[in-house]
Coordinates of C-alpha atoms in Angstrom, one line a residue:
M1 CA 6.6 8.5 17.0
E2 CA 7.8 11.5 19.6
F3 CA 9.5 14.7 18.0
K4 CA 13.1 16.0 20.0
N5 CA 10.6 19.4 21.2
P6 CA 6.5 20.4 20.6
R7 CA 8.0 23.3 17.8
Q8 CA 9.6 20.7 15.3
G9 CA 5.6 18.3 15.9
S10 CA 4.0 21.7 14.8
E11 CA 5.9 21.7 11.8
Y12 CA 4.8 17.9 11.0
D13 CA 1.7 18.1 12.0
K14 CA 1.6 21.8 9.2
I15 CA 3.4 20.0 6.7
F16 CA 1.6 16.6 7.0
K17 CA -2.0 19.2 7.0
E18 CA -0.9 21.5 3.7
N19 CA 0.0 17.3 1.9
M20 CA -3.4 15.9 2.6
E21 CA -5.9 18.6 1.1
A22 CA -3.4 18.4 -1.4
N23 CA -4.6 15.0 -2.5
L24 CA -8.2 14.4 -0.4
E25 CA -8.9 13.0 -3.9
G26 CA -6.5 10.5 -3.2
I27 CA -6.4 9.8 0.1
V28 CA -10.2 9.3 0.1
E29 CA -10.0 7.1 -2.8
Q30 CA -6.8 4.8 -2.1
V31 CA -7.2 4.8 1.2
L32 CA -10.6 5.1 2.4
S33 CA -12.3 3.0 -0.6
M34 CA -14.8 6.0 -1.2
K35 CA -16.7 7.4 -3.9
I36 CA -17.6 11.0 -3.2
F37 CA -17.6 14.4 -4.5
I38 CA -16.8 17.7 -2.4
T39 CA -19.8 19.8 -1.9
E40 CA -18.2 22.8 0.4
E41 CA -16.2 23.8 2.9
L42 CA -16.8 23.0 6.3
P43 CA -15.5 25.8 9.4
D44 CA -12.8 23.5 11.2
D45 CA -13.4 25.2 14.4
L46 CA -16.4 23.2 16.7
Q47 CA -17.2 25.6 20.0
H48 CA -19.4 24.5 22.4
T49 CA -18.5 23.7 26.0
K50 CA -14.8 23.7 24.5
E51 CA -13.1 24.3 21.1
R52 CA -12.1 21.8 18.4
K53 CA -10.5 21.5 15.3
P54 CA -10.5 18.6 13.1
D55 CA -8.2 18.3 11.4
L56 CA -10.2 17.7 7.8
L57 CA -13.6 18.5 7.7
K58 CA -15.8 18.6 4.6
K59 CA -19.9 18.3 3.4
V60 CA -19.3 16.1 0.9
Q61 CA -22.0 13.6 -1.2
D62 CA -21.4 10.0 -2.3
E63 CA -21.7 7.7 -5.2
D64 CA -25.8 7.0 -4.3
G65 CA -26.2 11.2 -3.6
Q66 CA -26.2 10.5 0.3
V67 CA -25.3 13.6 1.8
F68 CA -22.8 13.3 5.4
I69 CA -19.7 14.9 6.9
L70 CA -16.3 13.2 6.4
H71 CA -14.5 13.7 9.2
I72 CA -10.8 12.6 9.3
E73 CA -8.4 12.9 12.2
Y74 CA -4.4 12.1 11.2
Q75 CA -2.3 10.5 14.6
R76 CA 1.3 9.7 14.2
S77 CA 1.1 8.1 17.9
N78 CA -1.5 5.7 19.7
D79 CA -3.5 7.9 22.0
Q80 CA -5.9 5.6 24.3
N81 CA -8.1 8.2 24.5
M82 CA -8.8 9.0 21.2
A83 CA -12.2 7.1 20.8
Y84 CA -13.9 9.7 23.3
R85 CA -11.8 12.6 21.0
M86 CA -14.0 11.3 18.0
A87 CA -16.9 10.9 20.3
E88 CA -16.6 14.5 20.7
Y89 CA -16.3 14.8 17.5
S90 CA -19.4 13.0 16.3
I91 CA -21.3 14.7 18.9
M92 CA -21.2 18.4 18.5
L93 CA -20.3 17.4 14.4
Q94 CA -24.3 16.1 14.5
R95 CA -25.6 19.7 16.4
K96 CA -23.7 21.4 15.1
Y97 CA -25.3 20.1 10.8
R98 CA -28.1 17.6 11.7
L99 CA -26.7 15.4 9.2
P100 CA -25.1 12.1 9.6
V101 CA -21.1 11.8 10.4
S102 CA -19.0 9.8 9.2
Q103 CA -15.2 9.1 10.6
Y104 CA -11.9 8.0 9.9
M105 CA -8.7 8.1 11.8
I106 CA -5.5 7.0 9.5
Y107 CA -2.1 6.4 12.3
L108 CA 1.0 7.2 10.2
G109 CA 2.8 5.6 12.6
Q110 CA 5.4 2.8 13.7
E111 CA 4.2 1.0 16.3
K112 CA 1.7 -1.1 16.4
L113 CA -2.2 0.5 16.9
N114 CA -3.4 0.2 20.2
M115 CA -6.5 2.2 20.1
P116 CA -9.9 1.8 21.2
T117 CA -11.7 2.6 18.1
E118 CA -14.7 2.0 20.2
I119 CA -17.1 2.9 22.7
E120 CA -20.2 1.3 25.1
S121 CA -21.7 1.5 28.1
T122 CA -24.9 2.0 29.2
N123 CA -27.0 4.0 26.8
F124 CA -24.0 4.3 24.4
K125 CA -22.5 2.9 22.2
F126 CA -19.4 4.6 19.2
K127 CA -17.4 3.6 16.6
Y128 CA -15.3 4.5 14.3
E129 CA -13.3 3.6 11.3
V130 CA -9.2 3.8 11.4
K131 CA -7.1 2.4 8.6
A132 CA -3.5 2.2 9.5
I133 CA -0.9 3.4 6.2
S134 CA 2.2 1.0 7.4
T135 CA -0.5 -1.5 5.9
I136 CA -1.1 -0.4 2.1
D137 CA 0.6 -1.4 -0.6
Y138 CA 3.5 1.3 -1.9
R139 CA 3.1 0.7 -5.3
L140 CA -0.3 2.2 -4.7
F141 CA 1.0 5.3 -4.1
L142 CA 3.9 5.6 -5.7
N143 CA 2.1 4.8 -8.8
H144 CA -0.6 7.6 -8.6
E145 CA -0.1 10.8 -10.5
V146 CA 0.0 13.1 -7.5
T147 CA 3.0 14.1 -6.6
E148 CA 2.5 14.7 -2.7
M149 CA 0.6 11.2 -3.2
K150 CA 3.5 9.3 -4.9
L151 CA 5.6 11.1 -1.0
L152 CA 3.0 9.0 0.9
A153 CA 4.9 5.4 -0.8
V154 CA 7.5 6.3 2.1
L155 CA 4.9 5.7 5.5
A156 CA 3.1 2.8 3.2
N157 CA 3.8 -1.1 4.3
L158 CA 7.9 -2.0 3.0
S159 CA 7.9 -4.5 5.0
A160 CA 9.5 -6.5 1.5
V161 CA 11.6 -4.7 -0.3
D162 CA 15.2 -1.9 0.5
P163 CA 13.7 1.1 1.2
K164 CA 16.8 2.7 0.1
E165 CA 15.6 1.5 -3.4
I166 CA 11.7 3.4 -3.4
I167 CA 13.5 6.1 -1.9
R168 CA 15.5 6.3 -5.1
E169 CA 13.3 5.8 -7.1
L170 CA 10.8 8.3 -5.6
I171 CA 13.9 10.8 -6.0
L172 CA 14.2 10.1 -9.2
E173 CA 10.2 10.2 -10.5
I174 CA 9.5 14.0 -8.5
K175 CA 12.7 15.5 -10.3
E176 CA 11.4 14.5 -13.9
I177 CA 8.1 15.5 -12.6
V178 CA 8.5 18.6 -10.6
T179 CA 10.9 21.5 -13.1
E180 CA 9.9 24.7 -10.1
E181 CA 12.5 24.6 -7.7
L182 CA 9.7 26.3 -4.9
K183 CA 8.0 23.0 -5.3
L184 CA 10.7 21.0 -5.6
D185 CA 12.1 22.1 -1.9
K186 CA 8.2 21.9 -1.1
Y187 CA 8.3 18.3 -1.5
M188 CA 11.6 17.4 0.0
N189 CA 10.7 18.8 2.8
Q190 CA 7.4 16.9 3.0
L191 CA 9.8 13.4 2.4
K192 CA 12.4 14.5 5.1
I193 CA 9.7 15.0 7.7
F194 CA 8.0 11.5 6.5
A195 CA 11.7 10.0 6.7
Q196 CA 11.9 10.9 10.0
L197 CA 8.6 8.7 10.8
R198 CA 10.0 6.0 9.3
D199 CA 13.4 6.1 10.8
L200 CA 15.0 6.6 7.6
E201 CA 16.6 10.0 7.4
Q202 CA 20.2 8.4 7.1
I203 CA 18.2 6.5 3.8
L204 CA 17.5 9.9 2.3
K205 CA 19.9 11.6 3.0
D206 CA 22.9 9.1 1.3
V207 CA 20.0 9.4 -1.3
M208 CA 20.3 12.7 -2.0
D209 CA 23.9 12.7 -2.1
E210 CA 23.8 10.1 -4.6
V211 CA 21.2 11.5 -6.7
S212 CA 22.7 15.0 -6.4
N213 CA 25.7 13.5 -7.9
W214 CA 24.0 11.4 -10.4
Y215 CA 22.3 14.5 -12.3
V216 CA 25.8 16.5 -12.2
K217 CA 27.3 13.3 -14.3
E218 CA 24.4 12.2 -16.5
R219 CA 25.7 16.4 -18.5
D220 CA 28.7 14.0 -18.9
P221 CA 27.7 13.5 -22.6
Y222 CA 30.7 10.2 -22.3
Y223 CA 28.2 9.0 -19.2
I224 CA 25.4 9.0 -21.4
I225 CA 27.2 6.6 -23.1
G226 CA 28.2 4.1 -20.8
I227 CA 24.8 4.1 -19.0
T228 CA 22.9 3.8 -22.4
D229 CA 25.5 0.9 -23.1
E230 CA 24.2 -0.6 -19.6
K231 CA 21.4 -0.7 -20.0
L232 CA 21.0 -2.0 -23.7
S233 CA 23.3 -5.5 -22.4
N234 CA 21.0 -5.1 -19.4
A235 CA 18.0 -5.6 -21.6
K236 CA 20.0 -8.5 -23.9
K237 CA 20.0 -10.9 -20.6
M238 CA 16.7 -10.0 -19.5
K239 CA 15.5 -10.5 -23.5
K240 CA 17.5 -13.4 -23.8
E241 CA 15.9 -14.8 -20.0
G242 CA 12.3 -14.8 -22.1
L243 CA 10.9 -11.3 -19.9
P244 CA 8.1 -9.3 -21.3
I245 CA 9.5 -6.8 -23.8
P246 CA 6.9 -4.0 -21.6
L247 CA 8.3 -5.3 -18.5
I248 CA 12.3 -4.9 -20.2
A249 CA 11.3 -1.1 -21.4
K250 CA 10.1 0.0 -18.6
I251 CA 12.8 -1.9 -15.9
T252 CA 15.7 -0.1 -18.6
G253 CA 14.1 2.7 -20.0
L254 CA 14.3 1.5 -23.8
N255 CA 11.6 2.1 -26.2
Q256 CA 10.0 -1.0 -27.5
E257 CA 11.9 -0.9 -30.6
E258 CA 15.2 -1.0 -29.7
I259 CA 14.7 -4.3 -27.3
L260 CA 13.2 -5.5 -30.2
D261 CA 16.2 -5.1 -32.2
L262 CA 18.6 -6.7 -29.7
E263 CA 19.7 -9.6 -31.0
T264 CA 20.5 -11.9 -28.0
N265 CA 22.8 -14.9 -29.5

């Protein structure tokens, strides 16, 4: 996705890097399928014949005790020179730290991934790994305990679901979890940026309007009674259809004891 101006793209890069730094542990474990211990911060300026600034750079140790450099780049559009960029990083990092380098590019874009991931020529062979967020099940992120990870559900695979329902669930969860106004504003701003990457801005706006109205109405005691009655009615139908009690509780928000006491005749 191309932003309307360089400033908008720069704002996106800043927000996304802040998000990734905050949930690095979740990204490494859930997206890269690695188990590591972050052991040391490394300066992210690499200067030899030119300056390079990696998106994320750590000296790490894995569960087997192997020490290496973890380098991650985040990319929102296809770049046919990406393999050469990653190779430059790899050579400079190996020269500076004399350690193995494990490189990943996390692709955030919506269009089909078609970037070269390797170089093979006379006396030179190079390859890096790619992980596309859009191919990962959104539930992996939505069900995560870290708020920054939850936000990534918008960028994940939503092909089999209604994006509006996922965004609504995400916003309601964040509003329940985050009580500080400044933090809530930060997360909503991040969500807006991520929604732009998937052309979901209008859906996000519609859901935000609905949720705002709902939060006003939920303080009305008559509205609360109506919602409770509706939940009980839905739970009764689901119980009659034979759905498991824990699942009914999760869907309706009622406790299992209430559901067990419901008459289905």
